[in-house]
Amino acid sequence: MRDTEVCRRLLGIEEPWTINRLRIDTQTRELHAFVGRGQGWLARVVPDQPKSRWRHSNVGAYKAFIHATVTDGLSDEEKGVGFIGRPDTEFTTGLARKVTDCLKAGLRYREVCQLLDIDVHLAWQIRHAIQEGMLGTELTALADSMGADIGQDALPDIPPVSDPAWRRLLSSEGSLNPRLLSLRLLLTRARQEFGRLEDESARMIRINEIRRFFVKHRKQLGYEIDQLQSLRSVREKETSE
Amino acid sequence: MSDTNSSLLSVAEVSALIGKGVPLALAGDESVLAALPQGNWIAGTTPYFMTAEAGVCDRNRVFAQVLDAEQVSIETYDMESLPSFLEDAPEHGYSIIILPAGSEVHRSYAENAPGFPEMYLKPVVGWVAGMHLDDLGATTPRVVNGLTGESYENQAVVLHGSLPPGTSAIVHAINLFEPDEGDDIEFAETGFSARQGLVNGEQKALPEYFEDRGVDTRQPLLADYCGAMVNVSIQSVDSGSGEVQFYAPVFRGIQYRVAKPVSDYPLAFAQAMPSNPGRIVFGCNCILNYLHSGLEGKKTPGLTGPVTFGEVAYQLLNQTAVFMTLVDD
């Protein structure tokens, strides 16, 4: 059996989805599966077509990530499969379900995060999604206990995707003075595209992407993260007025 | 680079480094690259280099940049696979790409790289391979995959290096040009050439506009990317065909201005280069800077590397010096 077929089964990926490419990073212990609904020409990368990346359940000691372009042509049922996620999340629906299953079985949220190898940024995203009823309104009560269990000290200084700071940043309303070349270029491209995008899913992918940049380069971005806080507070001030 | 990790070496000296398994980014004339043994290296053709002593043209030696990486993989990408090259890059590391000048992959990278998956999220630097200017039209720029020893004129070669936890790669670009106080120019389409431009909102024929303004084509067009000045160099202005050719694409939706001239490049470079840039693992500078600023025999203090036919700091740049540092988090 081919490697891609073995991984397809381990990751629970169901046809007509296939794994077009696999990358295993032995240093960071990550498995990246690039999936699509087709092979060959149909699976090629189309520039400017936004691709999402979601964290999925581990495969052995390896963190698994699914990369895919989810087009609007898919039905809600097709988009609801466990091995992909929503455009505004960084985790698959399957991983979120696994978290709630563990919580319902009596594990504390901190223990669930350790068990599933989930970092604090992702933990807060999953909690937020559960709180908003992504996995059903009957589970929203779980979110409060999850927050208390992570602890306020762990609240990331990088806003969640739902925070209006990101839209302000990408719609050019919010000024940011980045120092890193990579962020300057990324922000320019993202702002250019954001204004043209009519599809909300595509916009969420772009917000997710720039947020991922901040999470990934957090240690080099203290100055820029401080500026992000001011974008959040401007909004809060406006709301209170 | 300013340290001993980069230098112009004989074939025997580079072969010895390759024999030790050291990962290398190399540059040299096609004939000397062909004489190297297989190993952990990538290369592109150019006989021009900025060394610690001065800018030189040397067809007999190889410019070697010794890279720092825990693990290395070397891949070759054609037109179909190029868009996903950063998906092969490690989550924590960097990529160095070399593209042959004038090839389809060069053009594709220049026009499409900003939209490639993972672009700007993973550090990528590199350069466009060229040739001796006396050989224009007689030889073709090439890149070499050192693992196999194969060379290509229409594929990109990439070295993906992973870094240990606690160390990150940061990409820098030094652009000495500043925009003039003149007109804003926009283009209707992304591309390496244009006939028309929107000049302060008014449609104008570009060759006539450049000639009327007396634009010195040694000055690039400049665009402001959230504070980063990105150059597009002018290759030719042809009133006969009504077309202006560029060395990199102009992008639709971006505002450009003509750059002011730089009077003393080495002096301005010394002032722009950070005094303590950190651990530099890769550097390069543009052939147009080398030519227009007369860098042969002159130094660019703090930065050495191949002199290139285009620079990559994520996307393709012109008339820019690029370098990558490793920093402790």
GROMACS .gro file of N, CA and C in nm, chain B residues 76-168:
model
  279
  317THR      N    1   1.446   2.011  -0.689
  317THR     CA    2   1.439   2.083  -0.815
  317THR      C    3   1.292   2.100  -0.851
  318TYR      N    4   1.255   2.218  -0.900
  318TYR     CA    5   1.114   2.246  -0.928
  318TYR      C    6   1.096   2.295  -1.071
  319ASP      N    7   0.997   2.238  -1.137
  319ASP     CA    8   0.962   2.284  -1.271
  319ASP      C    9   0.838   2.374  -1.261
  320MET      N   10   0.784   2.411  -1.375
  320MET     CA   11   0.671   2.504  -1.377
  320MET      C   12   0.552   2.451  -1.296
  321GLU      N   13   0.532   2.319  -1.301
  321GLU     CA   14   0.415   2.262  -1.234
  321GLU      C   15   0.435   2.257  -1.083
  322SER      N   16   0.557   2.221  -1.040
  322SER     CA   17   0.579   2.200  -0.896
  322SER      C   18   0.622   2.328  -0.824
  323LEU      N   19   0.668   2.428  -0.899
  323LEU     CA   20   0.721   2.550  -0.835
  323LEU      C   21   0.622   2.615  -0.736
  324PRO      N   22   0.494   2.628  -0.771
  324PRO     CA   23   0.405   2.699  -0.678
  324PRO      C   24   0.399   2.637  -0.539
  325SER      N   25   0.428   2.508  -0.527
  325SER     CA   26   0.418   2.444  -0.395
  325SER      C   27   0.555   2.425  -0.329
  326PHE      N   28   0.657   2.498  -0.377
  326PHE     CA   29   0.791   2.468  -0.323
  326PHE      C   30   0.802   2.498  -0.174
  327LEU      N   31   0.726   2.597  -0.126
  327LEU     CA   32   0.738   2.628   0.017
  327LEU      C   33   0.663   2.529   0.104
  328GLU      N   34   0.577   2.450   0.043
  328GLU     CA   35   0.512   2.344   0.122
  328GLU      C   36   0.612   2.234   0.156
  329ASP      N   37   0.723   2.229   0.083
  329ASP     CA   38   0.829   2.134   0.115
  329ASP      C   39   0.926   2.189   0.220
  330ALA      N   40   0.917   2.320   0.246
  330ALA     CA   41   1.011   2.382   0.340
  330ALA      C   42   0.979   2.339   0.482
  331PRO      N   43   1.081   2.328   0.567
  331PRO     CA   44   1.053   2.289   0.706
  331PRO      C   45   0.972   2.396   0.777
  332GLU      N   46   0.901   2.355   0.880
  332GLU     CA   47   0.822   2.452   0.957
  332GLU      C   48   0.914   2.551   1.025
  333HIS      N   49   1.031   2.505   1.062
  333HIS     CA   50   1.123   2.591   1.135
  333HIS      C   51   1.258   2.587   1.063
  334GLY      N   52   1.279   2.682   0.975
  334GLY     CA   53   1.403   2.682   0.898
  334GLY      C   54   1.400   2.790   0.793
  335TYR      N   55   1.452   2.760   0.677
  335TYR     CA   56   1.456   2.858   0.568
  335TYR      C   57   1.473   2.784   0.436
  336SER      N   58   1.455   2.857   0.327
  336SER     CA   59   1.477   2.802   0.193
  336SER      C   60   1.561   2.900   0.113
  337ILE      N   61   1.651   2.845   0.031
  337ILE     CA   62   1.728   2.927  -0.063
  337ILE      C   63   1.695   2.878  -0.203
  338ILE      N   64   1.649   2.971  -0.287
  338ILE     CA   65   1.607   2.933  -0.422
  338ILE      C   66   1.698   3.001  -0.525
  339ILE      N   67   1.732   2.928  -0.630
  339ILE     CA   68   1.806   2.988  -0.743
  339ILE      C   69   1.729   2.957  -0.871
  340LEU      N   70   1.706   3.061  -0.950
  340LEU     CA   71   1.627   3.050  -1.074
  340LEU      C   72   1.714   3.094  -1.192
  341PRO      N   73   1.707   3.025  -1.305
  341PRO     CA   74   1.784   3.071  -1.422
  341PRO      C   75   1.719   3.192  -1.489
  342ALA      N   76   1.798   3.296  -1.514
  342ALA     CA   77   1.743   3.420  -1.574
  342ALA      C   78   1.682   3.391  -1.711
  343GLY      N   79   1.570   3.455  -1.735
  343GLY     CA   80   1.506   3.445  -1.866
  343GLY      C   81   1.425   3.318  -1.887
  344SER      N   82   1.422   3.230  -1.787
  344SER     CA   83   1.349   3.104  -1.803
  344SER      C   84   1.202   3.122  -1.767
  345GLU      N   85   1.124   3.022  -1.802
  345GLU     CA   86   0.981   3.027  -1.768
  345GLU      C   87   0.961   3.025  -1.616
  346VAL      N   88   1.046   2.948  -1.545
  346VAL     CA   89   1.029   2.943  -1.399
  346VAL      C   90   1.064   3.078  -1.336
  347HIS      N   91   1.161   3.146  -1.394
  347HIS     CA   92   1.195   3.280  -1.347
  347HIS      C   93   1.074   3.372  -1.362
  348ARG      N   94   1.016   3.369  -1.480
  348ARG     CA   95   0.901   3.455  -1.508
  348ARG      C   96   0.783   3.420  -1.417
  349SER      N   97   0.760   3.290  -1.402
  349SER     CA   98   0.648   3.246  -1.321
  349SER      C   99   0.667   3.287  -1.175
  350TYR      N  100   0.789   3.268  -1.127
  350TYR     CA  101   0.816   3.306  -0.988
  350TYR      C  102   0.794   3.456  -0.969
  351ALA      N  103   0.847   3.533  -1.064
  351ALA     CA  104   0.837   3.679  -1.053
  351ALA      C  105   0.692   3.724  -1.047
  352GLU      N  106   0.609   3.663  -1.128
  352GLU     CA  107   0.471   3.710  -1.138
  352GLU      C  108   0.379   3.650  -1.031
  353ASN      N  109   0.410   3.527  -0.990
  353ASN     CA  110   0.313   3.455  -0.907
  353ASN      C  111   0.355   3.427  -0.764
  354ALA      N  112   0.484   3.445  -0.733
  354ALA     CA  113   0.532   3.406  -0.599
  354ALA      C  114   0.451   3.467  -0.485
  355PRO      N  115   0.407   3.594  -0.495
  355PRO     CA  116   0.331   3.648  -0.382
  355PRO      C  117   0.206   3.567  -0.348
  356GLY      N  118   0.155   3.489  -0.444
  356GLY     CA  119   0.035   3.410  -0.418
  356GLY      C  120   0.063   3.263  -0.390
  357PHE      N  121   0.190   3.223  -0.384
  357PHE     CA  122   0.221   3.082  -0.356
  357PHE      C  123   0.183   3.048  -0.212
  358PRO      N  124   0.136   2.924  -0.188
  358PRO     CA  125   0.106   2.883  -0.051
  358PRO      C  126   0.228   2.897   0.039
  359GLU      N  127   0.206   2.943   0.160
  359GLU     CA  128   0.309   2.959   0.264
  359GLU      C  129   0.404   3.076   0.239
  360MET      N  130   0.382   3.153   0.131
  360MET     CA  131   0.469   3.267   0.103
  360MET      C  132   0.462   3.368   0.218
  361TYR      N  133   0.574   3.418   0.258
  361TYR     CA  134   0.594   3.514   0.367
  361TYR      C  135   0.586   3.448   0.505
  362LEU      N  136   0.530   3.327   0.512
  362LEU     CA  137   0.522   3.259   0.641
  362LEU      C  138   0.649   3.182   0.671
  363LYS      N  139   0.719   3.139   0.565
  363LYS     CA  140   0.846   3.068   0.582
  363LYS      C  141   0.955   3.150   0.514
  364PRO      N  142   1.070   3.168   0.578
  364PRO     CA  143   1.174   3.252   0.519
  364PRO      C  144   1.230   3.194   0.388
  365VAL      N  145   1.236   3.278   0.286
  365VAL     CA  146   1.297   3.235   0.160
  365VAL      C  147   1.378   3.350   0.102
  366VAL      N  148   1.503   3.317   0.067
  366VAL     CA  149   1.591   3.411  -0.003
  366VAL      C  150   1.647   3.339  -0.126
  367GLY      N  151   1.713   3.415  -0.211
  367GLY     CA  152   1.774   3.349  -0.326
  367GLY      C  153   1.811   3.449  -0.433
  368TRP      N  154   1.833   3.397  -0.552
  368TRP     CA  155   1.880   3.485  -0.658
  368TRP      C  156   1.853   3.425  -0.795
  369VAL      N  157   1.873   3.510  -0.895
  369VAL     CA  158   1.853   3.469  -1.033
  369VAL      C  159   1.990   3.454  -1.098
  370ALA      N  160   2.016   3.333  -1.150
  370ALA     CA  161   2.146   3.304  -1.211
  370ALA      C  162   2.158   3.375  -1.346
  371GLY      N  163   2.280   3.414  -1.379
  371GLY     CA  164   2.303   3.486  -1.504
  371GLY      C  165   2.424   3.435  -1.578
  372MET      N  166   2.502   3.526  -1.630
  372MET     CA  167   2.617   3.488  -1.713
  372MET      C  168   2.710   3.609  -1.722
  373HIS      N  169   2.827   3.585  -1.780
  373HIS     CA  170   2.916   3.698  -1.810
  373HIS      C  171   2.849   3.784  -1.917
  374LEU      N  172   2.854   3.914  -1.900
  374LEU     CA  173   2.782   4.001  -1.993
  374LEU      C  174   2.838   3.994  -2.134
  375ASP      N  175   2.963   3.952  -2.147
  375ASP     CA  176   3.020   3.932  -2.281
  375ASP      C  177   2.953   3.814  -2.352
  376ASP      N  178   2.891   3.725  -2.274
  376ASP     CA  179   2.833   3.603  -2.330
  376ASP      C  180   2.683   3.613  -2.354
  377LEU      N  181   2.629   3.734  -2.338
  377LEU     CA  182   2.484   3.751  -2.356
  377LEU      C  183   2.442   3.698  -2.493
  378GLY      N  184   2.345   3.613  -2.494
  378GLY     CA  185   2.297   3.555  -2.619
  378GLY      C  186   2.374   3.433  -2.663
  379ALA      N  187   2.492   3.411  -2.606
  379ALA     CA  188   2.573   3.295  -2.647
  379ALA      C  189   2.561   3.180  -2.548
  380THR      N  190   2.538   3.212  -2.422
  380THR     CA  191   2.521   3.106  -2.323
  380THR      C  192   2.389   3.127  -2.249
  381THR      N  193   2.350   3.023  -2.178
  381THR     CA  194   2.223   3.028  -2.106
  381THR      C  195   2.249   3.015  -1.957
  382PRO      N  196   2.188   3.099  -1.875
  382PRO     CA  197   2.205   3.083  -1.730
  382PRO      C  198   2.158   2.946  -1.684
  383ARG      N  199   2.226   2.892  -1.585
  383ARG     CA  200   2.191   2.758  -1.538
  383ARG      C  201   2.193   2.752  -1.385
  384VAL      N  202   2.120   2.657  -1.332
  384VAL     CA  203   2.127   2.626  -1.188
  384VAL      C  204   2.167   2.480  -1.175
  385VAL      N  205   2.226   2.445  -1.061
  385VAL     CA  206   2.276   2.309  -1.043
  385VAL      C  207   2.223   2.250  -0.913
  386ASN      N  208   2.174   2.128  -0.921
  386ASN     CA  209   2.139   2.050  -0.803
  386ASN      C  210   2.264   1.969  -0.767
  387GLY      N  211   2.333   2.009  -0.660
  387GLY     CA  212   2.459   1.944  -0.625
  387GLY      C  213   2.443   1.799  -0.585
  388LEU      N  214   2.326   1.762  -0.537
  388LEU     CA  215   2.306   1.622  -0.496
  388LEU      C  216   2.322   1.527  -0.614
  389THR      N  217   2.271   1.571  -0.728
  389THR     CA  218   2.275   1.485  -0.847
  389THR      C  219   2.382   1.531  -0.946
  390GLY      N  220   2.427   1.655  -0.933
  390GLY     CA  221   2.522   1.711  -1.028
  390GLY      C  222   2.456   1.760  -1.156
  391GLU      N  223   2.323   1.748  -1.163
  391GLU     CA  224   2.254   1.789  -1.285
  391GLU      C  225   2.233   1.940  -1.288
  392SER      N  226   2.243   1.997  -1.408
  392SER     CA  227   2.218   2.141  -1.421
  392SER      C  228   2.095   2.163  -1.509
  393TYR      N  229   2.031   2.277  -1.490
  393TYR     CA  230   1.904   2.305  -1.557
  393TYR      C  231   1.900   2.449  -1.606
  394GLU      N  232   1.833   2.469  -1.718
  394GLU     CA  233   1.813   2.606  -1.765
  394GLU      C  234   1.667   2.648  -1.754
  395ASN      N  235   1.579   2.558  -1.712
  395ASN     CA  236   1.439   2.597  -1.694
  395ASN      C  237   1.377   2.531  -1.572
  396GLN      N  238   1.457   2.513  -1.469
  396GLN     CA  239   1.402   2.465  -1.343
  396GLN      C  240   1.468   2.544  -1.231
  397ALA      N  241   1.399   2.551  -1.120
  397ALA     CA  242   1.456   2.618  -1.002
  397ALA      C  243   1.514   2.512  -0.911
  398VAL      N  244   1.623   2.547  -0.845
  398VAL     CA  245   1.679   2.455  -0.746
  398VAL      C  246   1.667   2.522  -0.609
  399VAL      N  247   1.628   2.442  -0.512
  399VAL     CA  248   1.601   2.497  -0.378
  399VAL      C  249   1.668   2.410  -0.272
  400LEU      N  250   1.732   2.478  -0.178
  400LEU     CA  251   1.785   2.409  -0.059
  400LEU      C  252   1.696   2.448   0.059
  401HIS      N  253   1.634   2.349   0.118
  401HIS     CA  254   1.553   2.371   0.238
  401HIS      C  255   1.638   2.331   0.359
  402GLY      N  256   1.657   2.423   0.452
  402GLY     CA  257   1.737   2.393   0.571
  402GLY      C  258   1.652   2.408   0.696
  403SER      N  259   1.664   2.313   0.787
  403SER     CA  260   1.590   2.326   0.912
  403SER      C  261   1.683   2.378   1.021
  404LEU      N  262   1.627   2.451   1.115
  404LEU     CA  263   1.705   2.514   1.222
  404LEU      C  264   1.666   2.455   1.356
  405PRO      N  265   1.758   2.461   1.451
  405PRO     CA  266   1.724   2.408   1.585
  405PRO      C  267   1.624   2.498   1.654
  406PRO      N  268   1.548   2.444   1.748
  406PRO     CA  269   1.455   2.529   1.824
  406PRO      C  270   1.533   2.643   1.890
  407GLY      N  271   1.474   2.761   1.892
  407GLY     CA  272   1.540   2.874   1.955
  407GLY      C  273   1.620   2.959   1.858
  408THR      N  274   1.631   2.915   1.733
  408THR     CA  275   1.700   2.993   1.630
  408THR      C  276   1.604   3.019   1.515
  409SER      N  277   1.599   3.142   1.467
  409SER     CA  278   1.509   3.176   1.356
  409SER      C  279   1.586   3.247   1.247
   0.00000   0.00000   0.00000
